GROMACS .gro file of C-alpha atoms in nm:
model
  325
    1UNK     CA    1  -1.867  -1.884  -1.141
    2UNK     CA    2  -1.888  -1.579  -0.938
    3UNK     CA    3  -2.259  -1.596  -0.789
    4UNK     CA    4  -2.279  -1.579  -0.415
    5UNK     CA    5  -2.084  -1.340  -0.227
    6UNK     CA    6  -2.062  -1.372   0.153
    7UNK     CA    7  -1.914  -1.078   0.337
    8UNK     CA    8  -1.798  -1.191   0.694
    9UNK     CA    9  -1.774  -0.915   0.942
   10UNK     CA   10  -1.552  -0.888   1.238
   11UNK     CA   11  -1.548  -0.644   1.536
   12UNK     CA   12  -1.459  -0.319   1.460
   13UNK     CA   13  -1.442  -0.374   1.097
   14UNK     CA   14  -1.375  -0.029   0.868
   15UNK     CA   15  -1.662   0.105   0.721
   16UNK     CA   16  -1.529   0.243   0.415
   17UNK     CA   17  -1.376  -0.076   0.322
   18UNK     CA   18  -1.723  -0.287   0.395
   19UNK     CA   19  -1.873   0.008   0.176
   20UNK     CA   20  -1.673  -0.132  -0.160
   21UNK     CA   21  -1.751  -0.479  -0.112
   22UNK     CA   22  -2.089  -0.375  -0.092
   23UNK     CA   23  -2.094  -0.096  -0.393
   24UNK     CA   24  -1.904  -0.369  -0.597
   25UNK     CA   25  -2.101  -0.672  -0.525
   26UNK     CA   26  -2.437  -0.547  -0.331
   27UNK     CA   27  -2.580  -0.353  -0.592
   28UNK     CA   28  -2.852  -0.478  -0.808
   29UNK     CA   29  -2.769  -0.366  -1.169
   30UNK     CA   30  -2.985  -0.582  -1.319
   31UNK     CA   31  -3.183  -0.299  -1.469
   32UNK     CA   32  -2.859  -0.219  -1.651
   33UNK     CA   33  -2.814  -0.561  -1.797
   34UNK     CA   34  -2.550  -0.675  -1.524
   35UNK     CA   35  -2.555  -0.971  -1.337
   36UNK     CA   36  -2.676  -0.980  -0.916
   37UNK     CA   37  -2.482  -1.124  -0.719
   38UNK     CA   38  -2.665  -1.311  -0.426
   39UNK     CA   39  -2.517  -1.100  -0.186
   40UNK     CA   40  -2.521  -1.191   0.200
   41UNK     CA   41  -2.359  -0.980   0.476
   42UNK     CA   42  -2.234  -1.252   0.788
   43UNK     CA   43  -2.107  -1.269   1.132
   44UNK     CA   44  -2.025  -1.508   1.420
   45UNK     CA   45  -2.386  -1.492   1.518
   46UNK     CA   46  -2.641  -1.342   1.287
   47UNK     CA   47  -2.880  -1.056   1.427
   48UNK     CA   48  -2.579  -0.937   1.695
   49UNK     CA   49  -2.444  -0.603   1.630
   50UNK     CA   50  -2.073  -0.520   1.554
   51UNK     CA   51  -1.859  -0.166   1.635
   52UNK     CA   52  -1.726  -0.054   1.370
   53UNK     CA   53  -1.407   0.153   1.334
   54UNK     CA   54  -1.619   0.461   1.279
   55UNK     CA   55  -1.757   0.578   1.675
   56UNK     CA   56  -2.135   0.535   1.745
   57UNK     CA   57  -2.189   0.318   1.425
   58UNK     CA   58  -2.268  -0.068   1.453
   59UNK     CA   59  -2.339  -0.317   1.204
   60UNK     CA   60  -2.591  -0.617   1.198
   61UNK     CA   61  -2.498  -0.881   1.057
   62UNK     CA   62  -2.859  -1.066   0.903
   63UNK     CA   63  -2.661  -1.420   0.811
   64UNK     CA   64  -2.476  -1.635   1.001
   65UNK     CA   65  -2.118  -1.817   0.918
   66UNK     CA   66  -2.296  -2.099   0.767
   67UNK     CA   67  -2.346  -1.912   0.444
   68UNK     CA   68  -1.987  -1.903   0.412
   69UNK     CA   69  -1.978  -2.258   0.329
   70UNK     CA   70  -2.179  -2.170   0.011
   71UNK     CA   71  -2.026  -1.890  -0.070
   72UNK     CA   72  -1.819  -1.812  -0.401
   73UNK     CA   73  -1.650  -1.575  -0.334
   74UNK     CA   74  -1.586  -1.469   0.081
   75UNK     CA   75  -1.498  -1.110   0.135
   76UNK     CA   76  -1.368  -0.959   0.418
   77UNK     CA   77  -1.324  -0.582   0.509
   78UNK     CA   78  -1.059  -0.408   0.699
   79UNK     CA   79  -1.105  -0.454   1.061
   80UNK     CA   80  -0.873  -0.356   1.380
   81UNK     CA   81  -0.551  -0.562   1.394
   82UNK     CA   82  -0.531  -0.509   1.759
   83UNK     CA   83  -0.754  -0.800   1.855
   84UNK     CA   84  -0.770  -1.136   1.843
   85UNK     CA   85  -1.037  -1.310   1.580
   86UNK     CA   86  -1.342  -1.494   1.646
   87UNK     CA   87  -1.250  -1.845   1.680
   88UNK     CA   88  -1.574  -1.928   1.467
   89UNK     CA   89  -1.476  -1.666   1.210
   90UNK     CA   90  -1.147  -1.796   1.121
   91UNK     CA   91  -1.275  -2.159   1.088
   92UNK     CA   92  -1.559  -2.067   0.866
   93UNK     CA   93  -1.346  -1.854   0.654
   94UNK     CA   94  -1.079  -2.163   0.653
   95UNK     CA   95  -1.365  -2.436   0.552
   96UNK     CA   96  -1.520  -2.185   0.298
   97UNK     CA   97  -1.154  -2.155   0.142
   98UNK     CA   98  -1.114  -2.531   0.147
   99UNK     CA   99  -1.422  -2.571   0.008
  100UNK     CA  100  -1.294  -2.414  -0.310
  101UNK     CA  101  -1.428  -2.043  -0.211
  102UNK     CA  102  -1.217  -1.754  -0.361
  103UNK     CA  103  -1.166  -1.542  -0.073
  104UNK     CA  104  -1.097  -1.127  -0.099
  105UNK     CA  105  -0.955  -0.947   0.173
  106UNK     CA  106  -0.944  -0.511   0.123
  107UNK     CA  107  -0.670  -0.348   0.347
  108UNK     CA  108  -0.597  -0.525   0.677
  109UNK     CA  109  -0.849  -0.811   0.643
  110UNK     CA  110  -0.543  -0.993   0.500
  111UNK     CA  111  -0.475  -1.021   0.879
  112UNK     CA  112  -0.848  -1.241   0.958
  113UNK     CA  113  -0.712  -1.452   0.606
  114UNK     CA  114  -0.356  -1.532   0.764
  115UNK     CA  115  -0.535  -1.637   1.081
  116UNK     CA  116  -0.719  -1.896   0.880
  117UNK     CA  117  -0.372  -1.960   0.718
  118UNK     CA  118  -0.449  -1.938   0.389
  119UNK     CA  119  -0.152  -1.654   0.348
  120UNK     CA  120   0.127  -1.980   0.455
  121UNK     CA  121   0.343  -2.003   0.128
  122UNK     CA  122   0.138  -1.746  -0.118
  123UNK     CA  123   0.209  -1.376  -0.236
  124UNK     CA  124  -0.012  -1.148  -0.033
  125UNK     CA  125  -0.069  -0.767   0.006
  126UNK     CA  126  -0.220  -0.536   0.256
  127UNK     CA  127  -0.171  -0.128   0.334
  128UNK     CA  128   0.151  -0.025   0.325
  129UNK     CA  129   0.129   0.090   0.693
  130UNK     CA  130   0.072  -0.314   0.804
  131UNK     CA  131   0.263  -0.470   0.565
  132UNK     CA  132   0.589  -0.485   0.867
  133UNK     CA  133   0.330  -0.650   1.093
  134UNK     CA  134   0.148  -0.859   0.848
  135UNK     CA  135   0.506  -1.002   0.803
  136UNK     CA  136   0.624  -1.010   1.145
  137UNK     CA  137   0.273  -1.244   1.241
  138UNK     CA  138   0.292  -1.443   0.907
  139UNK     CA  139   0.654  -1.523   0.802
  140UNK     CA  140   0.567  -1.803   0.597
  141UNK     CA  141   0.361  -1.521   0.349
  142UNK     CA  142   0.571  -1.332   0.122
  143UNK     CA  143   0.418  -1.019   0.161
  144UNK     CA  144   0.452  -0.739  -0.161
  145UNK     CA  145   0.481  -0.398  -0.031
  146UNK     CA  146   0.445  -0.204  -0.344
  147UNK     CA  147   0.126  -0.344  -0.520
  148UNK     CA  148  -0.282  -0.240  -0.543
  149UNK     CA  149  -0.344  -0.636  -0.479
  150UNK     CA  150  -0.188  -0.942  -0.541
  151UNK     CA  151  -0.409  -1.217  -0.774
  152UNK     CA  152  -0.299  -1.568  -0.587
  153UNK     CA  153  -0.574  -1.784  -0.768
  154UNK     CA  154  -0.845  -1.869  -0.480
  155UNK     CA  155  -0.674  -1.542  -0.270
  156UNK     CA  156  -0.690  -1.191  -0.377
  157UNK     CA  157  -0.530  -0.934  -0.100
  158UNK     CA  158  -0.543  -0.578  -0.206
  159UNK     CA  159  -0.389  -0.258  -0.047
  160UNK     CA  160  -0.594  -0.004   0.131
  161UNK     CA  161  -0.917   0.163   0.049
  162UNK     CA  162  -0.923   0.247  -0.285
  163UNK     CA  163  -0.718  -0.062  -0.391
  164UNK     CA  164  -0.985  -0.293  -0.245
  165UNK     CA  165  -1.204  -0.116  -0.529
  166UNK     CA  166  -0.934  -0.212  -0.775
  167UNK     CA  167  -0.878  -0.622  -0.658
  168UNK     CA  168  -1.309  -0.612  -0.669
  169UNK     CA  169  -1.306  -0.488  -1.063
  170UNK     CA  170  -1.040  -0.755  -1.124
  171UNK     CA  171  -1.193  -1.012  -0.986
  172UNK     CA  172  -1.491  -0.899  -1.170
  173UNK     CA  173  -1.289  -0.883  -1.509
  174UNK     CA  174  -1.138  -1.250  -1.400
  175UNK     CA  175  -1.476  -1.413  -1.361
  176UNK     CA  176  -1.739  -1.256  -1.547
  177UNK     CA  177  -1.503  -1.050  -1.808
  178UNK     CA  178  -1.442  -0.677  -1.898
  179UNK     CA  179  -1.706  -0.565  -2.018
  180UNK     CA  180  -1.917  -0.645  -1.666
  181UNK     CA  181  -1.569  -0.475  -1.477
  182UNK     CA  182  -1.608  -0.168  -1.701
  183UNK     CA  183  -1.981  -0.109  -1.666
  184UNK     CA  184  -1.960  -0.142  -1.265
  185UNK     CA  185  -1.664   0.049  -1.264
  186UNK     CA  186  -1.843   0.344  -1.490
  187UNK     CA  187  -2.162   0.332  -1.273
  188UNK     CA  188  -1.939   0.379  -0.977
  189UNK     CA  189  -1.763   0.665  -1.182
  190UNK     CA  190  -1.401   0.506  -1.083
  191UNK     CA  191  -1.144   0.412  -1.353
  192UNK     CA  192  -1.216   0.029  -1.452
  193UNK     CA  193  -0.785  -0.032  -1.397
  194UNK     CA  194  -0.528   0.194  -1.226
  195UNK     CA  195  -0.116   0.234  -1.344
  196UNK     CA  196   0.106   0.132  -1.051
  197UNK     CA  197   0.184   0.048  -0.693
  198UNK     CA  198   0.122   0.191  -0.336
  199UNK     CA  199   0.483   0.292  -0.355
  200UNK     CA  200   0.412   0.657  -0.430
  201UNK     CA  201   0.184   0.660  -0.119
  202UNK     CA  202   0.465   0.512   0.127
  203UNK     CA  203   0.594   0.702   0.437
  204UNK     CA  204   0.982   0.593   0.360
  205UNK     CA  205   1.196   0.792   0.679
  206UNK     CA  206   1.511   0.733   0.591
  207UNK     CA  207   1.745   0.529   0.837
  208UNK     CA  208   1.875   0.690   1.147
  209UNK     CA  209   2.182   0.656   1.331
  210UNK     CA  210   2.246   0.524   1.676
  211UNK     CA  211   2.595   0.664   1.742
  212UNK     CA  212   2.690   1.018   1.852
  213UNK     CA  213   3.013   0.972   1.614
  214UNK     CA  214   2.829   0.933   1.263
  215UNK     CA  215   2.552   1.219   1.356
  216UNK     CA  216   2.741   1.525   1.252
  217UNK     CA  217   2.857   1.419   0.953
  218UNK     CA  218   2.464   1.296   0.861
  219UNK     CA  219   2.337   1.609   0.972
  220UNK     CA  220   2.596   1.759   0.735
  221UNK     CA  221   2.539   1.532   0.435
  222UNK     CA  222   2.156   1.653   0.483
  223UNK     CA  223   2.171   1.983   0.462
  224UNK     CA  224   2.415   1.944   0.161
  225UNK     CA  225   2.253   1.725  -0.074
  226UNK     CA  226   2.333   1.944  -0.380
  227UNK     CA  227   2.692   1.899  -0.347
  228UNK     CA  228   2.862   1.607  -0.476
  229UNK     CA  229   3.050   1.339  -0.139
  230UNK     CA  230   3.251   1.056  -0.167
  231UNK     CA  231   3.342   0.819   0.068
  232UNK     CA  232   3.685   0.966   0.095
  233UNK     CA  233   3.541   1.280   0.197
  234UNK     CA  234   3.319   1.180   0.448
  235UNK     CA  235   3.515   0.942   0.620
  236UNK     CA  236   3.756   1.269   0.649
  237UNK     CA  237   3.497   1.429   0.833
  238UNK     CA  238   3.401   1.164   1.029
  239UNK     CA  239   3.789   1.152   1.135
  240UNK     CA  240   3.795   0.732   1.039
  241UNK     CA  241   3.993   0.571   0.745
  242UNK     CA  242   3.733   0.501   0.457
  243UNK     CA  243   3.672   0.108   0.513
  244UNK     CA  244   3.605   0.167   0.931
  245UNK     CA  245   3.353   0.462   0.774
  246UNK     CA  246   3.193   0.225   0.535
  247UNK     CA  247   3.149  -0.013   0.830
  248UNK     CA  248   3.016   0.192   1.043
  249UNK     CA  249   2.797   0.375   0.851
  250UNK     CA  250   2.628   0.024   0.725
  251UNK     CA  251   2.670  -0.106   1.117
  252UNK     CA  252   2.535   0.221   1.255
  253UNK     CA  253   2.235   0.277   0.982
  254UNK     CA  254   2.144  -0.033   0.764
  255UNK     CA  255   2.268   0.059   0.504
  256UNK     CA  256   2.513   0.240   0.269
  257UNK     CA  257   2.617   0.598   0.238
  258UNK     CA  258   2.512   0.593  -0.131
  259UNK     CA  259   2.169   0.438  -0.041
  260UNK     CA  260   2.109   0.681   0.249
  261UNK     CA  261   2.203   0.999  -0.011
  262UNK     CA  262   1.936   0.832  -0.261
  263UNK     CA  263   1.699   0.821  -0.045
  264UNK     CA  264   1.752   1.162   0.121
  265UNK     CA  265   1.805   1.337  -0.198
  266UNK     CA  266   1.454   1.154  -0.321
  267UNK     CA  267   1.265   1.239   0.004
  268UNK     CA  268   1.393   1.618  -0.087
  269UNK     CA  269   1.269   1.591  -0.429
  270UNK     CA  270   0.925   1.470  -0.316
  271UNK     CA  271   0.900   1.764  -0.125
  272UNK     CA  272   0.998   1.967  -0.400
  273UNK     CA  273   0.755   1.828  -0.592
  274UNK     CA  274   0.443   1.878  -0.395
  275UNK     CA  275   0.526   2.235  -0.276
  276UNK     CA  276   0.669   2.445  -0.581
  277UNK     CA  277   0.653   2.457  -0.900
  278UNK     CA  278   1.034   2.412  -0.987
  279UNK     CA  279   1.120   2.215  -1.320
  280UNK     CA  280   1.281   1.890  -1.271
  281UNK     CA  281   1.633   2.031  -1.377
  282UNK     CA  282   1.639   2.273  -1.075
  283UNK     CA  283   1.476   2.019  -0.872
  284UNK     CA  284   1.738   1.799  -0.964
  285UNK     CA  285   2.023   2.049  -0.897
  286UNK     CA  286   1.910   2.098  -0.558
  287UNK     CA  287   1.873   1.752  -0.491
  288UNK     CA  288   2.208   1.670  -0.593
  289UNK     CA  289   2.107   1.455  -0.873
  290UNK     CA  290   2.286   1.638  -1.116
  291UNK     CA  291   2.053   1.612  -1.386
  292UNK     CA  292   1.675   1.538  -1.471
  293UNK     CA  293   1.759   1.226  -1.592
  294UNK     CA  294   1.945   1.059  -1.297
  295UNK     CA  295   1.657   1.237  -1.147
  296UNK     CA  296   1.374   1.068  -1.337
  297UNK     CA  297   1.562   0.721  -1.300
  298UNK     CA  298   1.605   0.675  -0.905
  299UNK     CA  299   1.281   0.863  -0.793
  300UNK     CA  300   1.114   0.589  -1.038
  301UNK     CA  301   1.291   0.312  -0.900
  302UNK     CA  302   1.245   0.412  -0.533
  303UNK     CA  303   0.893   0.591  -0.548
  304UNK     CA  304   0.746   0.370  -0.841
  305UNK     CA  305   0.624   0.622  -1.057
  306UNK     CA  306   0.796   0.939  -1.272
  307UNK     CA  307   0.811   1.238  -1.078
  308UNK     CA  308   0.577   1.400  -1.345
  309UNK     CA  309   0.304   1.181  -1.267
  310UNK     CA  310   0.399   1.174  -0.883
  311UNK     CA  311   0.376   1.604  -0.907
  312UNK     CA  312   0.044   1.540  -1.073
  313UNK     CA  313  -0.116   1.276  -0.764
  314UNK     CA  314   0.050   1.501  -0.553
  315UNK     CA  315   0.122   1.835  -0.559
  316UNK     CA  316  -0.023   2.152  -0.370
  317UNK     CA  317   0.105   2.382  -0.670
  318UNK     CA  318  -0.050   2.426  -1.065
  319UNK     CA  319   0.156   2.158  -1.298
  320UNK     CA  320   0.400   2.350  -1.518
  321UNK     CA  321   0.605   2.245  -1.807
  322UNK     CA  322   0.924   2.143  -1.715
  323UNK     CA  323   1.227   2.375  -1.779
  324UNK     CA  324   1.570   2.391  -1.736
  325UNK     CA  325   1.756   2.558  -1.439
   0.00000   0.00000   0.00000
């Protein structure tokens, strides 16, 4: 059953983010032929106000923690991962969860949930700009950078913003069936599912070097992407034999000269992309890709989506049809 929905507010909680859980689950539709939810908004002490992330705005909480203990379904919002938790707040959201409480966390209130540890051992998500620390503070989580949310049973993370709205529909879908997802997800004029990942929206700098040695030949390689290297050929500019190169390079960057090309030559096509209106063969030419194809196959491997679809999220310029250089 999905019935009563506590949301559990912490300081300086995001107020986008509490906005969903309360367009999703707040809302009486019941005029529409939806079920209410009996919807309660709760904080370490009920009637105190809390900052949110937004300046000048505070929110009152009108429940206490107790009602997370008769909760279905705990949700909690994004809030600053610079500070510690309420001590009360993580044990209530622990007990509710023990309890048998399916809890929902949108963005960085996967942070609050690994507090409570309820992340130890599962599949979890947050943004893509947390997901290093999430990791860092939980190691026992195996944390999935690429994902909207992650469905763990009794835990559903999602990824920032807009994916909380997606891990709310599902859970909707998962408890009370499509047709209920659909019709919330048409009254709040979003699509009822989304295609893919967070990848597409991920800052990826490639890997830079530490040693003076390597850093002309890197600057090199980068403003020469369209032309074919080997590791013969680079190690020859680098003055090394090609196995001290291939050391180095790995020691030097994290990784290897092939992987650092990929992922130059697909940070170069992403720009491409979003500020011209080049087809994918000429994109691909000046990427060094060689062809659409190779193209089409590593930005979808690395980015998570085709570079069609990626131009059409994306770009500044009208779509055109693709056409050859």
């Amino acid at each position: 059953m999905l019935s009563k929905v506590a949301v559990v507010l912490s300081e300086r909680m995001a107020m986008f983010e509490f906005g969903v859980l309360c367009e999703v689950f707040g809302m009486d539709r019941s005029a529409h032929g939806l079920p209410s939810f009996d919807f309660k908004v709760c904080g370490a002490e009920a009637g105190k106000p809390l900052h949110s992330t937004t300046p000048g705005i505070t929110l009152t909480p009108e429940y206490g923690l107790a009602e997370l203990a008769k909760a279905d379904l705990v949700a909690i919002p994004a809030a600053s991962t610079k500070d510690g938790f309420d001590p009360r707040v993580v044990a209530a959201v622990r007990d509710a969860a023990a309890a048998g409480a399916t809890v929902l966390t949108v963005c960085s209130g996967a942070f609050l949930a690994g507090a409570a540890g309820l992340l130890d051992g599962r599949r979890c998500t947050t943004h893509w700009s947390y997901v290093d620390l999430l990791a860092e503070q939980y190691p026992e989580a195996t944390v999935d950078p690429d994902v909207l949310y992650v469905d763990a049973g009794s835990l559903i993370t999602s990824a920032g913003t807009a994916a909380g709205i997606d891990a709310c529909l599902h859970l909707v879908r998962r408890e009370l069936g499509s047709s209920v997802a659909n019709a919330i997800a048409r009254r709040m004029v979003v699509p009822p599912q989304r295609d893919g990942g967070q990848r597409q929206f991920i800052e990826r700098p490639v890997a830079t070097c530490t040693s003076d040695s390597l850093i002309p030949t890197l600057e090199w390689m980068n403003e020469n992407l369209d032309l074919p290297h080997t590791i013969e050929d680079l190690a020859a500019r680098s003055t090394m034999s090609t196995r001290t190169f291939a050391r180095r390079f790995a020691a030097e960057t994290g990784t290897t000269p092939v992987k650092w090309l990929t992922n130059q030559r697909v940070l170069l096509t992403k720009h491409l992309l979003e500020e011209t209106d080049l087809g994918l063969e000429q994109i691909a030419a000046r990427a060094g890709f060689g062809s659409g194809a190779l193209l089409r196959h590593h930005f979808q491997r690395l980015v998570g989506i085709a570079p069609t679809e990626y131009r059409r999220r994306f770009g500044a310029m009208p779509e055109v049809v693709d056409t050859p250089a």
